[in-house]
Amino acid sequence: TSNISYTAAYNSISLTSGSSRLFGLYNSATGPVQLDNNTLSLSNTSSSSAVYAFIYNNQSAATTSSNTNINNNIFSTSTVQTTGNTYLIYNNSSRKSPEIANIQGNSVSGTISRTGLSGPMYLYYNLSAATGTENISANNFSNISLAGTSTLWGIYSQTNASHTQNVIDNTISGITAGTGDINLINLGTA
């Protein structure tokens, strides 16, 4: 497997879709990842059941021990009308030890509104078999609005027993929700 790196930094991304899937930054390269200091805004013009992700790091095939950095990104005012999975940061990384994933200093500016009446929204998501270290710190996931029975998952990281998770000094506030469940920090098998 090749070890290709992926860097996206200091970009301003504002995307509008009809009803199809929408990704602000999408990566599936298997080498080092640097996604820093980007400003992202997503919206759509009609109801959808598609997946929407501001940052989508899909390294499920990665077998190397390169680092992942997703730091200091800003999620600007956005409205998405979907019942599909919605992610601010999707980080499905199967990295091996001694890999370090740093998810630090990311924040919401304005309000993120998810107007689809059902389905999950994840502020940070990792469901992988990683064995390295994951540092999730100093993120400010605030001013999130959900409609209907939509479920909010704040920091959701379900990895394996050999993975170290450090979740420190994050802020999740200003949440407005309908009747769906709210789960702010959910750490799995580590």
XYZ file of N, CA and C in Angstrom:
570
model
N 0.839 -1.177 0.000
C 0.000 0.000 0.000
C 0.882 1.238 0.000
N 0.579 2.189 -0.859
C 1.358 3.419 -0.889
C 1.018 4.282 0.318
N 1.965 5.127 0.694
C 1.810 5.969 1.869
C 1.741 7.422 1.402
N 0.605 7.835 0.888
C 0.421 9.161 0.309
C -0.081 10.117 1.380
N 0.550 11.287 1.479
C 0.125 12.272 2.474
C -0.960 13.179 1.893
N -1.693 13.837 2.806
C -2.775 14.735 2.409
C -2.732 15.954 3.314
N -2.626 17.129 2.700
C -2.620 18.381 3.443
C -3.650 19.320 2.848
N -4.480 19.903 3.700
C -5.405 20.967 3.317
C -5.353 22.000 4.435
N -4.844 23.183 4.131
C -4.663 24.199 5.164
C -4.981 25.580 4.614
N -5.565 26.409 5.475
C -5.871 27.807 5.179
C -6.791 27.959 3.967
N -7.766 27.077 3.842
C -8.762 27.167 2.779
C -10.062 27.724 3.335
N -10.806 28.403 2.475
C -12.153 28.860 2.814
C -13.105 28.150 1.867
N -13.950 27.282 2.433
C -14.813 26.431 1.621
C -16.265 26.699 1.985
N -17.059 27.082 0.992
C -18.484 27.319 1.183
C -19.211 26.579 0.067
N -19.961 25.544 0.428
C -20.600 24.677 -0.569
C -22.109 24.633 -0.367
N -22.829 24.621 -1.490
C -24.274 24.444 -1.469
C -24.614 23.315 -2.431
N -25.490 22.422 -1.990
C -25.898 21.275 -2.790
C -27.410 21.241 -2.895
N -27.907 20.555 -3.920
C -29.337 20.315 -4.007
C -29.737 19.312 -2.942
N -29.534 18.038 -3.229
C -29.879 17.010 -2.248
C -28.863 15.870 -2.232
N -27.723 16.042 -2.896
C -26.731 14.971 -2.933
C -25.757 15.072 -1.765
N -24.920 14.035 -1.612
C -23.906 14.034 -0.553
C -23.026 15.263 -0.691
N -22.539 15.747 0.447
C -21.726 16.956 0.432
C -20.590 16.823 1.433
N -19.358 17.003 0.968
C -18.163 16.924 1.804
C -17.341 18.191 1.607
N -17.008 18.888 2.703
C -16.152 20.060 2.615
C -14.723 19.670 2.280
N -14.094 18.880 3.133
C -12.782 18.288 2.882
C -12.934 16.782 2.972
N -12.452 16.051 1.959
C -12.563 14.593 1.927
C -11.176 14.008 1.702
N -10.785 13.061 2.541
C -9.493 12.403 2.397
C -9.633 10.899 2.545
N -8.947 10.154 1.661
C -8.820 8.714 1.844
C -7.371 8.268 1.631
N -6.432 9.224 1.565
C -5.012 8.893 1.459
C -4.573 8.174 2.731
N -3.544 7.352 2.622
C -3.146 6.515 3.751
C -1.916 7.030 4.504
N -1.346 8.141 4.081
C -0.158 8.678 4.743
C -0.509 9.721 5.777
N 0.465 10.569 6.133
C 0.219 11.626 7.120
C -0.887 12.576 6.650
N -1.698 13.050 7.604
C -2.815 13.942 7.277
C -2.683 15.231 8.080
N -2.807 16.354 7.387
C -2.738 17.677 8.005
C -3.932 18.479 7.484
N -4.959 18.653 8.318
C -6.160 19.412 7.956
C -6.294 20.539 8.976
N -5.681 21.675 8.689
C -5.556 22.732 9.677
C -5.988 24.091 9.137
N -6.602 24.886 10.018
C -6.888 26.298 9.756
C -7.775 26.528 8.535
N -8.726 25.649 8.317
C -9.690 25.811 7.235
C -10.986 26.389 7.794
N -11.718 27.123 6.961
C -13.038 27.626 7.317
C -14.029 26.980 6.376
N -15.053 26.299 6.944
C -15.990 25.526 6.133
C -17.431 25.892 6.438
N -18.244 25.961 5.381
C -19.677 26.208 5.509
C -20.395 25.339 4.480
N -21.423 24.614 4.917
C -22.189 23.740 4.030
C -23.666 24.086 4.108
N -24.368 23.950 2.995
C -25.825 24.113 3.005
C -26.409 23.351 1.826
N -27.698 23.160 1.870
C -28.383 22.542 0.737
C -29.715 23.229 0.512
N -30.248 23.053 -0.692
C -31.434 23.805 -1.092
C -32.726 23.007 -1.024
N -32.625 21.699 -0.768
C -33.842 20.893 -0.632
C -33.594 19.750 0.342
N -34.669 19.186 0.865
C -34.559 18.093 1.834
C -33.809 16.919 1.232
N -33.092 16.188 2.086
C -32.233 15.110 1.624
C -32.117 14.033 2.691
N -31.646 12.873 2.270
C -31.266 11.823 3.220
C -29.786 11.487 3.033
N -29.058 12.359 2.378
C -27.645 12.136 2.071
C -26.744 12.457 3.261
N -25.512 11.954 3.200
C -24.496 12.235 4.192
C -23.913 13.625 3.931
N -23.741 14.410 5.009
C -23.100 15.721 4.939
C -21.956 15.739 5.939
N -20.764 16.139 5.478
C -19.602 16.186 6.366
C -18.748 17.401 6.037
N -18.456 18.182 7.052
C -17.567 19.318 6.870
C -16.147 18.806 6.609
N -15.657 17.908 7.473
C -14.354 17.246 7.285
C -14.591 15.744 7.345
N -14.148 15.031 6.300
C -14.356 13.585 6.211
C -13.006 12.926 5.943
N -12.379 12.407 6.987
C -11.090 11.729 6.887
C -11.339 10.230 6.983
N -11.358 9.570 5.839
C -11.711 8.151 5.767
C -10.469 7.333 5.447
N -9.712 7.011 6.472
C -8.484 6.238 6.311
C -8.651 4.827 6.836
N -9.763 4.209 6.539
C -10.053 2.881 7.085
C -9.082 1.823 6.582
N -8.376 2.086 5.474
C -7.414 1.111 4.960
C -5.988 1.410 5.397
N -5.776 2.447 6.172
C -4.423 2.833 6.586
C -3.826 1.799 7.517
N -2.614 1.413 7.238
C -1.929 0.431 8.087
C -0.591 0.965 8.566
N -0.284 2.208 8.282
C 0.995 2.791 8.674
C 0.861 3.478 10.024
N 1.940 4.059 10.483
C 1.898 4.756 11.768
C 2.162 6.247 11.587
N 1.596 6.851 10.555
C 1.735 8.287 10.330
C 0.714 9.049 11.166
N 1.023 10.294 11.493
C 0.153 11.093 12.340
C -0.991 11.736 11.557
N -2.065 12.037 12.288
C -3.224 12.750 11.756
C -3.420 14.007 12.593
N -3.500 15.161 11.935
C -3.730 16.428 12.622
C -4.929 17.123 12.001
N -5.949 17.353 12.804
C -7.142 18.093 12.377
C -7.314 19.199 13.417
N -6.718 20.364 13.134
C -6.583 21.398 14.144
C -7.032 22.773 13.647
N -7.638 23.532 14.557
C -7.940 24.956 14.345
C -8.806 25.234 13.115
N -9.712 24.341 12.812
C -10.666 24.568 11.732
C -11.889 25.283 12.288
N -12.531 26.095 11.448
C -13.725 26.837 11.848
C -14.902 26.351 11.010
N -15.971 25.977 11.696
C -17.206 25.560 11.041
C -18.158 26.748 11.106
N -18.345 27.412 9.957
C -19.135 28.649 9.908
C -20.622 28.353 9.804
N -21.405 29.393 10.064
C -22.866 29.304 10.003
C -23.303 28.469 8.804
N -24.106 27.440 9.070
C -24.554 26.516 8.028
C -25.934 25.993 8.372
N -26.701 25.665 7.328
C -27.987 25.004 7.503
C -28.046 23.816 6.551
N -28.215 22.610 7.124
C -28.338 21.412 6.296
C -29.683 20.754 6.569
N -30.372 20.435 5.482
C -31.698 19.817 5.556
C -31.563 18.347 5.203
N -31.027 17.552 6.103
C -30.848 16.137 5.805
C -31.257 15.275 6.988
N -31.705 14.069 6.684
C -31.929 13.060 7.713
C -30.778 12.056 7.713
N -29.818 12.247 6.799
C -28.638 11.387 6.738
C -27.642 11.757 7.818
N -26.635 10.917 8.006
C -25.585 11.210 8.983
C -24.937 12.543 8.649
N -24.709 13.348 9.693
C -24.082 14.650 9.532
C -22.895 14.725 10.480
N -21.744 15.177 9.966
C -20.507 15.209 10.755
C -19.836 16.573 10.635
N -19.392 17.135 11.761
C -18.436 18.234 11.666
C -17.073 17.639 11.328
N -16.635 16.635 12.118
C -15.364 15.954 11.845
C -15.602 14.443 11.880
N -15.387 13.800 10.754
C -15.426 12.340 10.644
C -13.975 11.899 10.508
N -13.484 11.109 11.451
C -12.084 10.696 11.461
C -11.988 9.199 11.655
N -12.298 8.449 10.618
C -12.242 6.994 10.683
C -10.844 6.565 10.260
N -9.952 6.458 11.231
C -8.552 6.196 10.954
C -8.113 4.904 11.627
N -7.626 3.974 10.818
C -7.167 2.681 11.352
C -5.661 2.675 11.566
N -5.120 3.770 11.983
C -3.681 3.891 12.199
C -3.197 2.959 13.306
N -1.947 2.603 13.218
C -1.336 1.725 14.207
C -0.373 2.514 15.077
N -0.141 2.018 16.276
C 0.781 2.646 17.215
C 2.166 2.715 16.568
N 2.897 3.789 16.705
C 2.768 4.897 17.633
C 2.038 6.116 17.051
N 1.141 5.935 16.127
C 0.428 7.041 15.495
C -0.266 7.917 16.526
N -0.264 9.226 16.266
C -0.964 10.179 17.116
C -1.964 10.927 16.262
N -3.201 10.998 16.722
C -4.228 11.817 16.081
C -4.512 12.995 16.991
N -4.261 14.200 16.496
C -4.544 15.420 17.243
C -5.766 16.094 16.643
N -6.805 16.231 17.446
C -8.038 16.913 17.060
C -8.163 18.070 18.046
N -7.634 19.230 17.678
C -7.465 20.286 18.669
C -7.833 21.665 18.116
N -8.480 22.468 18.951
C -8.730 23.865 18.641
C -9.740 24.124 17.544
N -10.563 23.155 17.209
C -11.608 23.348 16.200
C -12.797 24.052 16.849
N -13.538 24.866 16.067
C -14.629 25.621 16.676
C -15.736 25.949 15.686
N -16.886 26.270 16.252
C -18.043 26.716 15.476
C -18.126 28.233 15.573
N -18.333 28.879 14.433
C -18.548 30.322 14.393
C -19.945 30.556 13.831
N -20.820 31.170 14.608
C -22.217 31.289 14.207
C -22.982 30.082 14.706
N -23.987 29.653 13.954
C -24.817 28.509 14.349
C -24.833 27.474 13.231
N -24.704 26.224 13.628
C -24.877 25.108 12.701
C -26.286 24.572 12.934
N -27.141 24.664 11.927
C -28.532 24.199 12.032
C -28.726 22.971 11.161
N -29.206 21.912 11.777
C -29.556 20.684 11.056
C -31.061 20.570 11.126
N -31.728 20.852 9.994
C -33.182 20.944 9.995
C -33.878 19.650 9.582
N -33.121 18.618 9.200
C -33.730 17.314 8.955
C -34.348 16.808 10.246
N -35.515 16.208 10.173
C -36.290 15.881 11.374
C -35.863 14.602 12.091
N -34.899 13.869 11.538
C -34.424 12.650 12.203
C -32.987 12.378 11.767
N -32.402 11.351 12.350
C -31.030 10.979 11.998
C -30.007 11.571 12.945
N -28.752 11.069 12.877
C -27.719 11.502 13.819
C -26.860 12.649 13.304
N -26.387 13.457 14.257
C -25.356 14.451 13.978
C -24.214 14.206 14.950
N -22.992 14.133 14.397
C -21.787 13.902 15.183
C -20.908 15.151 15.092
N -20.448 15.663 16.223
C -19.516 16.780 16.204
C -18.106 16.267 15.938
N -17.734 15.148 16.562
C -16.496 14.423 16.247
C -16.817 12.945 16.259
N -16.353 12.208 15.229
C -16.672 10.793 15.093
C -15.418 10.013 14.745
N -15.170 8.931 15.494
C -14.106 7.983 15.164
C -14.581 6.598 15.578
N -14.724 5.725 14.601
C -15.096 4.328 14.844
C -14.080 3.488 14.082
N -12.966 3.178 14.726
C -11.894 2.497 14.014
C -11.184 1.515 14.932
N -10.252 0.821 14.353
C -9.462 -0.158 15.104
C -8.068 0.374 15.392
N -7.976 1.670 15.583
C -6.671 2.296 15.809
C -6.038 1.805 17.112
N -4.694 1.810 17.155
C -3.978 1.416 18.367
C -3.044 2.506 18.857
N -3.053 3.676 18.270
C -2.183 4.776 18.684
C -2.810 5.601 19.785
N -2.573 6.905 19.735
C -3.081 7.852 20.728
C -3.938 8.895 20.044
N -5.052 9.216 20.665
C -5.973 10.218 20.139
C -6.096 11.341 21.168
N -5.678 12.554 20.773
C -5.766 13.725 21.636
C -6.885 14.622 21.114
N -7.953 14.729 21.880
C -9.101 15.570 21.504
C -9.178 16.663 22.555
N -8.735 17.871 22.196
C -8.671 18.907 23.217
C -8.911 20.305 22.659
N -9.393 21.176 23.546
C -9.580 22.605 23.275
C -10.483 22.867 22.075
N -11.406 21.964 21.814
C -12.389 22.186 20.762
C -13.595 22.901 21.360
N -14.230 23.767 20.581
C -15.419 24.483 21.036
C -16.554 24.209 20.059
N -17.347 23.197 20.388
C -18.489 22.805 19.574
C -19.739 23.411 20.204
N -20.047 24.633 19.849
C -21.163 25.358 20.457
C -22.114 25.857 19.377
N -23.324 26.212 19.829
C -24.343 26.784 18.943
C -24.741 25.823 17.829
N -25.254 24.683 18.276
C -25.732 23.637 17.370
C -27.238 23.515 17.563
N -27.980 23.507 16.459
C -29.433 23.407 16.517
C -29.894 22.203 15.710
N -30.697 21.341 16.358
C -31.229 20.156 15.696
C -32.742 20.151 15.776
N -33.375 19.583 14.760
C -34.837 19.537 14.710
C -35.353 18.118 14.969
N -36.615 18.027 15.324
C -37.323 16.747 15.438
C -36.671 15.775 16.399
N -36.534 14.521 15.944
C -35.976 13.462 16.783
C -34.493 13.209 16.492
N -33.828 14.124 15.830
C -32.398 13.977 15.533
C -31.608 13.740 16.809
N -30.629 12.851 16.732
C -29.765 12.527 17.866
C -28.451 13.268 17.729
N -27.985 13.872 18.815
C -26.691 14.544 18.816
C -25.670 13.677 19.534
N -24.561 13.430 18.854
C -23.399 12.778 19.443
C -22.297 13.825 19.443
N -21.837 14.255 20.610
C -20.794 15.273 20.693
C -19.460 14.704 20.244
N -18.691 14.193 21.174
C -17.423 13.522 20.871
C -17.682 12.029 20.982
N -17.635 11.352 19.846
C -17.955 9.929 19.756
C -16.713 9.209 19.237
N -16.037 8.459 20.095
C -14.835 7.737 19.697
C -14.903 6.324 20.245
N -15.156 5.383 19.363
C -15.260 3.964 19.720
C -14.123 3.234 19.017
N -13.043 3.017 19.714
C -11.870 2.390 19.101
C -11.621 1.032 19.725
N -10.367 0.639 19.949
C -10.142 -0.671 20.574
C -9.362 -0.535 21.882
N -9.226 -1.623 22.589
C -8.659 -1.603 23.937
C -7.194 -1.188 23.974
N -6.494 -1.214 22.844
C -5.080 -0.834 22.803
C -4.886 0.628 22.420
N -5.955 1.381 22.336
C -5.921 2.776 21.895
C -6.011 3.701 23.105
N -5.185 4.744 23.145
C -5.212 5.713 24.233
C -6.010 6.931 23.790
N -6.964 7.351 24.610
C -7.791 8.520 24.310
C -7.580 9.561 25.399
N -7.230 10.772 24.980
C -7.096 11.903 25.893
C -8.107 12.956 25.463
N -9.167 13.117 26.241
C -10.235 14.077 25.925
C -10.208 15.131 27.020
N -9.698 16.337 26.659
C -9.379 17.344 27.669
C -9.810 18.734 27.198
N -10.459 19.496 28.077
C -10.707 20.928 27.886
C -11.520 21.251 26.634
N -12.530 20.459 26.335
C -13.436 20.735 25.218
C -14.687 21.432 25.735
N -15.318 22.237 24.891
C -16.566 22.907 25.241
C -17.650 22.471 24.270
N -18.752 21.989 24.817
C -19.942 21.682 24.018
C -21.085 22.411 24.712
N -21.604 23.462 24.061
C -22.630 24.283 24.708
C -23.540 24.908 23.658
N -24.598 25.540 24.144
C -25.529 26.200 23.245
C -26.236 25.228 22.318
N -26.580 24.060 22.839
C -27.247 23.027 22.046
C -28.751 23.226 22.138
N -29.408 23.320 20.988
C -30.866 23.383 20.918
C -31.328 22.157 20.160
N -32.161 21.347 20.799
C -32.583 20.100 20.169
C -34.085 19.905 20.334
N -34.618 19.019 19.508
C -36.025 18.657 19.619
C -36.192 17.578 20.672
N -36.708 16.424 20.260
C -36.970 15.341 21.207
C -35.957 14.203 21.115
N -34.907 14.357 20.300
C -33.901 13.308 20.157
C -32.930 13.271 21.321
N -32.204 12.164 21.433
C -31.208 11.989 22.488
C -30.022 12.912 22.265
N -29.375 13.289 23.375
C -28.152 14.076 23.337
C -27.098 13.317 24.130
N -25.986 13.003 23.479
C -24.876 12.273 24.089
C -23.627 13.107 23.865
N -23.090 13.750 24.892
C -22.017 14.726 24.665
C -20.631 14.112 24.512
N -20.235 13.188 25.362
C -18.944 12.522 25.201
C -19.178 11.027 25.366
N -18.845 10.264 24.341
C -19.053 8.826 24.340
C -17.765 8.161 23.875
N -16.997 7.622 24.829
C -15.749 6.951 24.510
C -15.959 5.451 24.648
N -15.379 4.715 23.707
C -15.665 3.296 23.636
C -14.699 2.418 24.365
N -14.177 1.453 23.675
C -13.487 0.310 24.282
C -12.082 0.607 24.758
N -11.577 1.822 24.533
C -10.205 2.117 24.974
C -10.136 2.187 26.491
